[in-house]
mmCIF file with all atom_site columns, C-alpha atoms in Angstrom:
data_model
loop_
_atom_site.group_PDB
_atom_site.id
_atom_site.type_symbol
_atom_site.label_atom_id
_atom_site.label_alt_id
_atom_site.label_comp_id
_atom_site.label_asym_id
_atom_site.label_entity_id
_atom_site.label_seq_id
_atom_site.pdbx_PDB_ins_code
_atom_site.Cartn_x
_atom_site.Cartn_y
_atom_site.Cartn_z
_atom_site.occupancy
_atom_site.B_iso_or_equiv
_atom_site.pdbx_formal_charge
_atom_site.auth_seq_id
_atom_site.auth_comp_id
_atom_site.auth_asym_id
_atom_site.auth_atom_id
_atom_site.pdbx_PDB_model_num
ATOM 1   C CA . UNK A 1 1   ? -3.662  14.026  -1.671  1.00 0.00 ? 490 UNK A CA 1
ATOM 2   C CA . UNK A 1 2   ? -2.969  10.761  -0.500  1.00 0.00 ? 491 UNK A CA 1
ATOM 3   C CA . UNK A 1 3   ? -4.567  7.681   -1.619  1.00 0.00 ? 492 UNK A CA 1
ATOM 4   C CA . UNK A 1 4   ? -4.935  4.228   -0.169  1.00 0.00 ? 493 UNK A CA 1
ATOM 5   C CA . UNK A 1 5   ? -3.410  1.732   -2.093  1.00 0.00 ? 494 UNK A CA 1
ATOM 6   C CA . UNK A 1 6   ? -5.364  -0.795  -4.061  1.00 0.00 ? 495 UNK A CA 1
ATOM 7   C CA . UNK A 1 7   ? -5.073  -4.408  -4.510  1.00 0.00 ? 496 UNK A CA 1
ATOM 8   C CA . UNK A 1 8   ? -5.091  -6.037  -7.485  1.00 0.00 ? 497 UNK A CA 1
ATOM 9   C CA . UNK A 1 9   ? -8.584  -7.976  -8.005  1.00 0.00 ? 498 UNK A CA 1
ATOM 10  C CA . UNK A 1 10  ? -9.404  -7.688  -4.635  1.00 0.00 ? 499 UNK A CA 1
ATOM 11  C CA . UNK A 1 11  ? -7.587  -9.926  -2.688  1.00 0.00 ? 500 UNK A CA 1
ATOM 12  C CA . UNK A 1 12  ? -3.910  -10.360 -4.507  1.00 0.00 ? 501 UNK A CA 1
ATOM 13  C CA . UNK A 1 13  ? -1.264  -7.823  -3.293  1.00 0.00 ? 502 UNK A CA 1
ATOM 14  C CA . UNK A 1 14  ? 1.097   -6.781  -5.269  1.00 0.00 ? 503 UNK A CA 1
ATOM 15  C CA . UNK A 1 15  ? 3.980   -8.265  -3.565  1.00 0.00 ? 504 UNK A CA 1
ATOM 16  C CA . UNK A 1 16  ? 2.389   -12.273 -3.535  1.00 0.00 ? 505 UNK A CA 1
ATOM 17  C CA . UNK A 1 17  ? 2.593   -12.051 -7.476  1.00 0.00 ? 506 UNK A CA 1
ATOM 18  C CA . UNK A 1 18  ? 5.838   -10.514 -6.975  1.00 0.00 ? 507 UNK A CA 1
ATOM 19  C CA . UNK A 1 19  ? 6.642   -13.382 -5.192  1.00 0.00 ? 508 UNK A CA 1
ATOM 20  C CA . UNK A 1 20  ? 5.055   -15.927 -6.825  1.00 0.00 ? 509 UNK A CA 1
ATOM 21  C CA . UNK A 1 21  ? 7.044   -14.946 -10.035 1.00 0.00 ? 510 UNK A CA 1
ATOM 22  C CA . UNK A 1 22  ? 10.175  -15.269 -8.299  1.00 0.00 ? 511 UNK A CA 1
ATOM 23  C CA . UNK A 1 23  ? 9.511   -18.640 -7.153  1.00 0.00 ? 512 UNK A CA 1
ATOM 24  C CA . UNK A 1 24  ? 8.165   -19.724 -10.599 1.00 0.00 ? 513 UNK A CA 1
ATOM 25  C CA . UNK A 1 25  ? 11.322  -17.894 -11.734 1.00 0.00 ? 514 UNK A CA 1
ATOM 26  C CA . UNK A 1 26  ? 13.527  -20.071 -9.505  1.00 0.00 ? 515 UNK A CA 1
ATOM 27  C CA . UNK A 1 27  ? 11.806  -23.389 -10.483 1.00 0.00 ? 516 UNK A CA 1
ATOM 28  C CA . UNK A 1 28  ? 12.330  -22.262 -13.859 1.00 0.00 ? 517 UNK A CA 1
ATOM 29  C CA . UNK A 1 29  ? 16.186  -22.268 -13.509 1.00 0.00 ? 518 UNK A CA 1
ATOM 30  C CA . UNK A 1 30  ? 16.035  -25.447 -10.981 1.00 0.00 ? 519 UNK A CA 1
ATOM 31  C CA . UNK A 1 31  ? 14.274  -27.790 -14.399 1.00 0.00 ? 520 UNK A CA 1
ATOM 32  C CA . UNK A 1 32  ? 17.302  -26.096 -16.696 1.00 0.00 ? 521 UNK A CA 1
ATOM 33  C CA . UNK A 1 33  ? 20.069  -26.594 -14.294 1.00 0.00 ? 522 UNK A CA 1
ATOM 34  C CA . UNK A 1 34  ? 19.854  -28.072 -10.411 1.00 0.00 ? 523 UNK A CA 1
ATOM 35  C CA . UNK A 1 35  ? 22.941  -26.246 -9.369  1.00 0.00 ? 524 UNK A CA 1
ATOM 36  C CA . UNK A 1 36  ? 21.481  -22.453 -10.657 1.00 0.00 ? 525 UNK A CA 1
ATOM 37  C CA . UNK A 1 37  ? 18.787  -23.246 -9.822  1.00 0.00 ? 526 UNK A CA 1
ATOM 38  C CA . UNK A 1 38  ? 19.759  -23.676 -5.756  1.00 0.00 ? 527 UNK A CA 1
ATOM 39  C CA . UNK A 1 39  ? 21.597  -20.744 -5.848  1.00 0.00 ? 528 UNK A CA 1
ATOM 40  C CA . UNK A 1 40  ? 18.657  -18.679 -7.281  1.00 0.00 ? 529 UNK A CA 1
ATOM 41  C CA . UNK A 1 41  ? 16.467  -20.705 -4.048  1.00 0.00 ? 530 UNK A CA 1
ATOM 42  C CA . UNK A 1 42  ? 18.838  -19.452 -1.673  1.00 0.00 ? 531 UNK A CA 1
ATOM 43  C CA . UNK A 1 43  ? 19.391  -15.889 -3.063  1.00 0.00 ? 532 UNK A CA 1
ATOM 44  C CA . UNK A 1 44  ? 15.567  -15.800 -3.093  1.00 0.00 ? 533 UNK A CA 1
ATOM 45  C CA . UNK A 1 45  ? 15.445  -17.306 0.910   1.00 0.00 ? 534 UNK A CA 1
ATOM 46  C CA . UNK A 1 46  ? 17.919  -14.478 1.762   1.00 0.00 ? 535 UNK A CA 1
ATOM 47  C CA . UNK A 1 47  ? 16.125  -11.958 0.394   1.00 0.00 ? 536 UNK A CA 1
ATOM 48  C CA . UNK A 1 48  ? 12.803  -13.263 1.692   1.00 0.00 ? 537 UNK A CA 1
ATOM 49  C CA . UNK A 1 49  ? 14.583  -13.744 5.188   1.00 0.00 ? 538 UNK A CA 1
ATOM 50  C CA . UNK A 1 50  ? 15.649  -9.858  5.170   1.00 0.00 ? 539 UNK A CA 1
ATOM 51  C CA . UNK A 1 51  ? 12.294  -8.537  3.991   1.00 0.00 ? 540 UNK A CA 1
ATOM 52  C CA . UNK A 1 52  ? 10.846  -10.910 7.235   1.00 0.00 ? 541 UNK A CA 1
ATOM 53  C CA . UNK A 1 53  ? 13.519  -9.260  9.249   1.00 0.00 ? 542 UNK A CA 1
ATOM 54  C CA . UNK A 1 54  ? 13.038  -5.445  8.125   1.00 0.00 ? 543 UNK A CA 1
ATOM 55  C CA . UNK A 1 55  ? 8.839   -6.212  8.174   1.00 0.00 ? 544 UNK A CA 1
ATOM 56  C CA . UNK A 1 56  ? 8.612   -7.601  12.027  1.00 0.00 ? 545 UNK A CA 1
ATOM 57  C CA . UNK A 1 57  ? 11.503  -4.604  13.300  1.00 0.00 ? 546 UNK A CA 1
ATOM 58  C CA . UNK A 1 58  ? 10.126  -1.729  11.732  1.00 0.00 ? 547 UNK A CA 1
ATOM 59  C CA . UNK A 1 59  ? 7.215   -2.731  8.953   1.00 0.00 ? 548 UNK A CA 1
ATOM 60  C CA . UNK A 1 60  ? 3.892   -3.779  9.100   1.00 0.00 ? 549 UNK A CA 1
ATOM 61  C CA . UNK A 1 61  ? 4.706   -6.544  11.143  1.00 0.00 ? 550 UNK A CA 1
ATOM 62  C CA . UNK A 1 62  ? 5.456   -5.069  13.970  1.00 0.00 ? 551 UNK A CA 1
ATOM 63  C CA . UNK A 1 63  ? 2.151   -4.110  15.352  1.00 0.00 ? 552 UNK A CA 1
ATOM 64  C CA . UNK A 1 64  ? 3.082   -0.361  15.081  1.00 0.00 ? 553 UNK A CA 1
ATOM 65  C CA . UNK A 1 65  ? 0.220   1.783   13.755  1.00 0.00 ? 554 UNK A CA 1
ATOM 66  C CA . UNK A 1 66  ? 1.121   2.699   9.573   1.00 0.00 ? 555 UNK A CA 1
ATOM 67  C CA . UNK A 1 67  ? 1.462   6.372   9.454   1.00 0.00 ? 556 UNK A CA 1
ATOM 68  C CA . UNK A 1 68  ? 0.848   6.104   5.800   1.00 0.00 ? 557 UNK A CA 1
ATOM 69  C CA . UNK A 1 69  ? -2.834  4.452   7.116   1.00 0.00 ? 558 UNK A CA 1
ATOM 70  C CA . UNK A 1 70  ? -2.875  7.658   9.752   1.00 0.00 ? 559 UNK A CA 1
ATOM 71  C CA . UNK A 1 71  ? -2.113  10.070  6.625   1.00 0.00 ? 560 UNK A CA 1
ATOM 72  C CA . UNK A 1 72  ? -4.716  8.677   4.594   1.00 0.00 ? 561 UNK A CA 1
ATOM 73  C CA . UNK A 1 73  ? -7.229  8.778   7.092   1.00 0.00 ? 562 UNK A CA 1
ATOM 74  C CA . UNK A 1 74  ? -6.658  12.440  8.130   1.00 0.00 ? 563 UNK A CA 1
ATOM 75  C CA . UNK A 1 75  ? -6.861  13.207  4.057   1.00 0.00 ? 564 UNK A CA 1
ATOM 76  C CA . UNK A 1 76  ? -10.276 12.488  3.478   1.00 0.00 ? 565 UNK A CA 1
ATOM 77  C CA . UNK A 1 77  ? -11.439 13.475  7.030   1.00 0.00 ? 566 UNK A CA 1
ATOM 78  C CA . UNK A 1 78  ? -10.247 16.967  5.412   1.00 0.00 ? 567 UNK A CA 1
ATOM 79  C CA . UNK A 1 79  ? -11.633 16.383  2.501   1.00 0.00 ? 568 UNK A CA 1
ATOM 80  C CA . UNK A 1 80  ? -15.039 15.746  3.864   1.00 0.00 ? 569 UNK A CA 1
ATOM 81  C CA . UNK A 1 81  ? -15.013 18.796  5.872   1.00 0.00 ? 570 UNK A CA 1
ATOM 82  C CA . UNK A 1 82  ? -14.007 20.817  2.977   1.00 0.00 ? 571 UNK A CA 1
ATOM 83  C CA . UNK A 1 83  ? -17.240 19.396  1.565   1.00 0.00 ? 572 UNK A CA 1
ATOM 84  C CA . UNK A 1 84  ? -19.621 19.722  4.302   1.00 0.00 ? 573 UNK A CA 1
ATOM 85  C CA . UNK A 1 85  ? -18.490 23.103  4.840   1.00 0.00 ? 574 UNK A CA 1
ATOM 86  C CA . UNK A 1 86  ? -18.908 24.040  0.860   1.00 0.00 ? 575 UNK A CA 1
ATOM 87  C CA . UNK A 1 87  ? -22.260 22.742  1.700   1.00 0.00 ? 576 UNK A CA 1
ATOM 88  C CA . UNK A 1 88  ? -23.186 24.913  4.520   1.00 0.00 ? 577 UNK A CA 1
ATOM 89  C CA . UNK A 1 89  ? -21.514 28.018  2.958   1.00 0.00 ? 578 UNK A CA 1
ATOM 90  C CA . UNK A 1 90  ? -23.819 26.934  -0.190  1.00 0.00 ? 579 UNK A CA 1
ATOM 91  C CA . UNK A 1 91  ? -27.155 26.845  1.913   1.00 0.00 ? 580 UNK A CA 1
ATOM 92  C CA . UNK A 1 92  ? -26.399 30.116  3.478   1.00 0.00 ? 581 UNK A CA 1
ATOM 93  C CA . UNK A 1 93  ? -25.300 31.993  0.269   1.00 0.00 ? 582 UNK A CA 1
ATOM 94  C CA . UNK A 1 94  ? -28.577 30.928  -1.422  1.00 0.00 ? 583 UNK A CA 1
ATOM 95  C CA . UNK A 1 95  ? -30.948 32.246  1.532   1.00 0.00 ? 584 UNK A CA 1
ATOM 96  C CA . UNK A 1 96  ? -29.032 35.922  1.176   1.00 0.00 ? 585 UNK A CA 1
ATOM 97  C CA . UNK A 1 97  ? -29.869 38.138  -1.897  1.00 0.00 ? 586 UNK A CA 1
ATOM 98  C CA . UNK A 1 98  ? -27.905 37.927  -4.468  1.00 0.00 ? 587 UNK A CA 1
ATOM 99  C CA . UNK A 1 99  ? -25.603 41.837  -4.646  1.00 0.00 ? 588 UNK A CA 1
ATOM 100 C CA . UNK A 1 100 ? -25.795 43.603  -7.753  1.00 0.00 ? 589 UNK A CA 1
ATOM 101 C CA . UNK A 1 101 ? -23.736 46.315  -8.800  1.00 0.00 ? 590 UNK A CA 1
#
């Protein structure tokens, strides 16, 4: 069964830390040597240009409902009519007499 995703403490995502390390990462290398340390700034701008990209065409960006969100949803919708059901089938077993052999 599907699960939503959590975030970490509440409020961080997952990817912000991911991207906060790689910009530490890159500052890192800029204080140890200016010249690696542009080219891991731009290799990080590409790849955060791309991600932008791929995010507002087909991601969560572009306003198109998450069918991850829509699977999710439908889970524990299931999940709770399993339950109210094993409820009901539980109140009307116990009014019945029990069948002995």
């Amino acid at each position: 069964m599907p699960v939503a995703s959590e975030r970490l403490a509440g409020w961080l995502s997952p990817k912000w830390l991911v991207g906060a390390v790689a910009v530490a990462a890159s500052a890192l290398l800029a204080s140890y040597d200016v010249r690696l340390g542009m080219a891991a700034g731009t290799l990080l701008g590409v790849v955060a240009l791309v991600w932008v990209y791929l995010a507002v065409r087909y991601g969560s960006l572009s306003g198109a409902p998450s069918v991850r969100a829509a699977l999710v949803e439908r889970s524990r919708q299931q999940a709770a009519n399993r339950e109210r059901a094993a409820r009901a089938s539980g109140a009307q077993g116990s009014a019945e007499p029990a069948e002995s052999v």
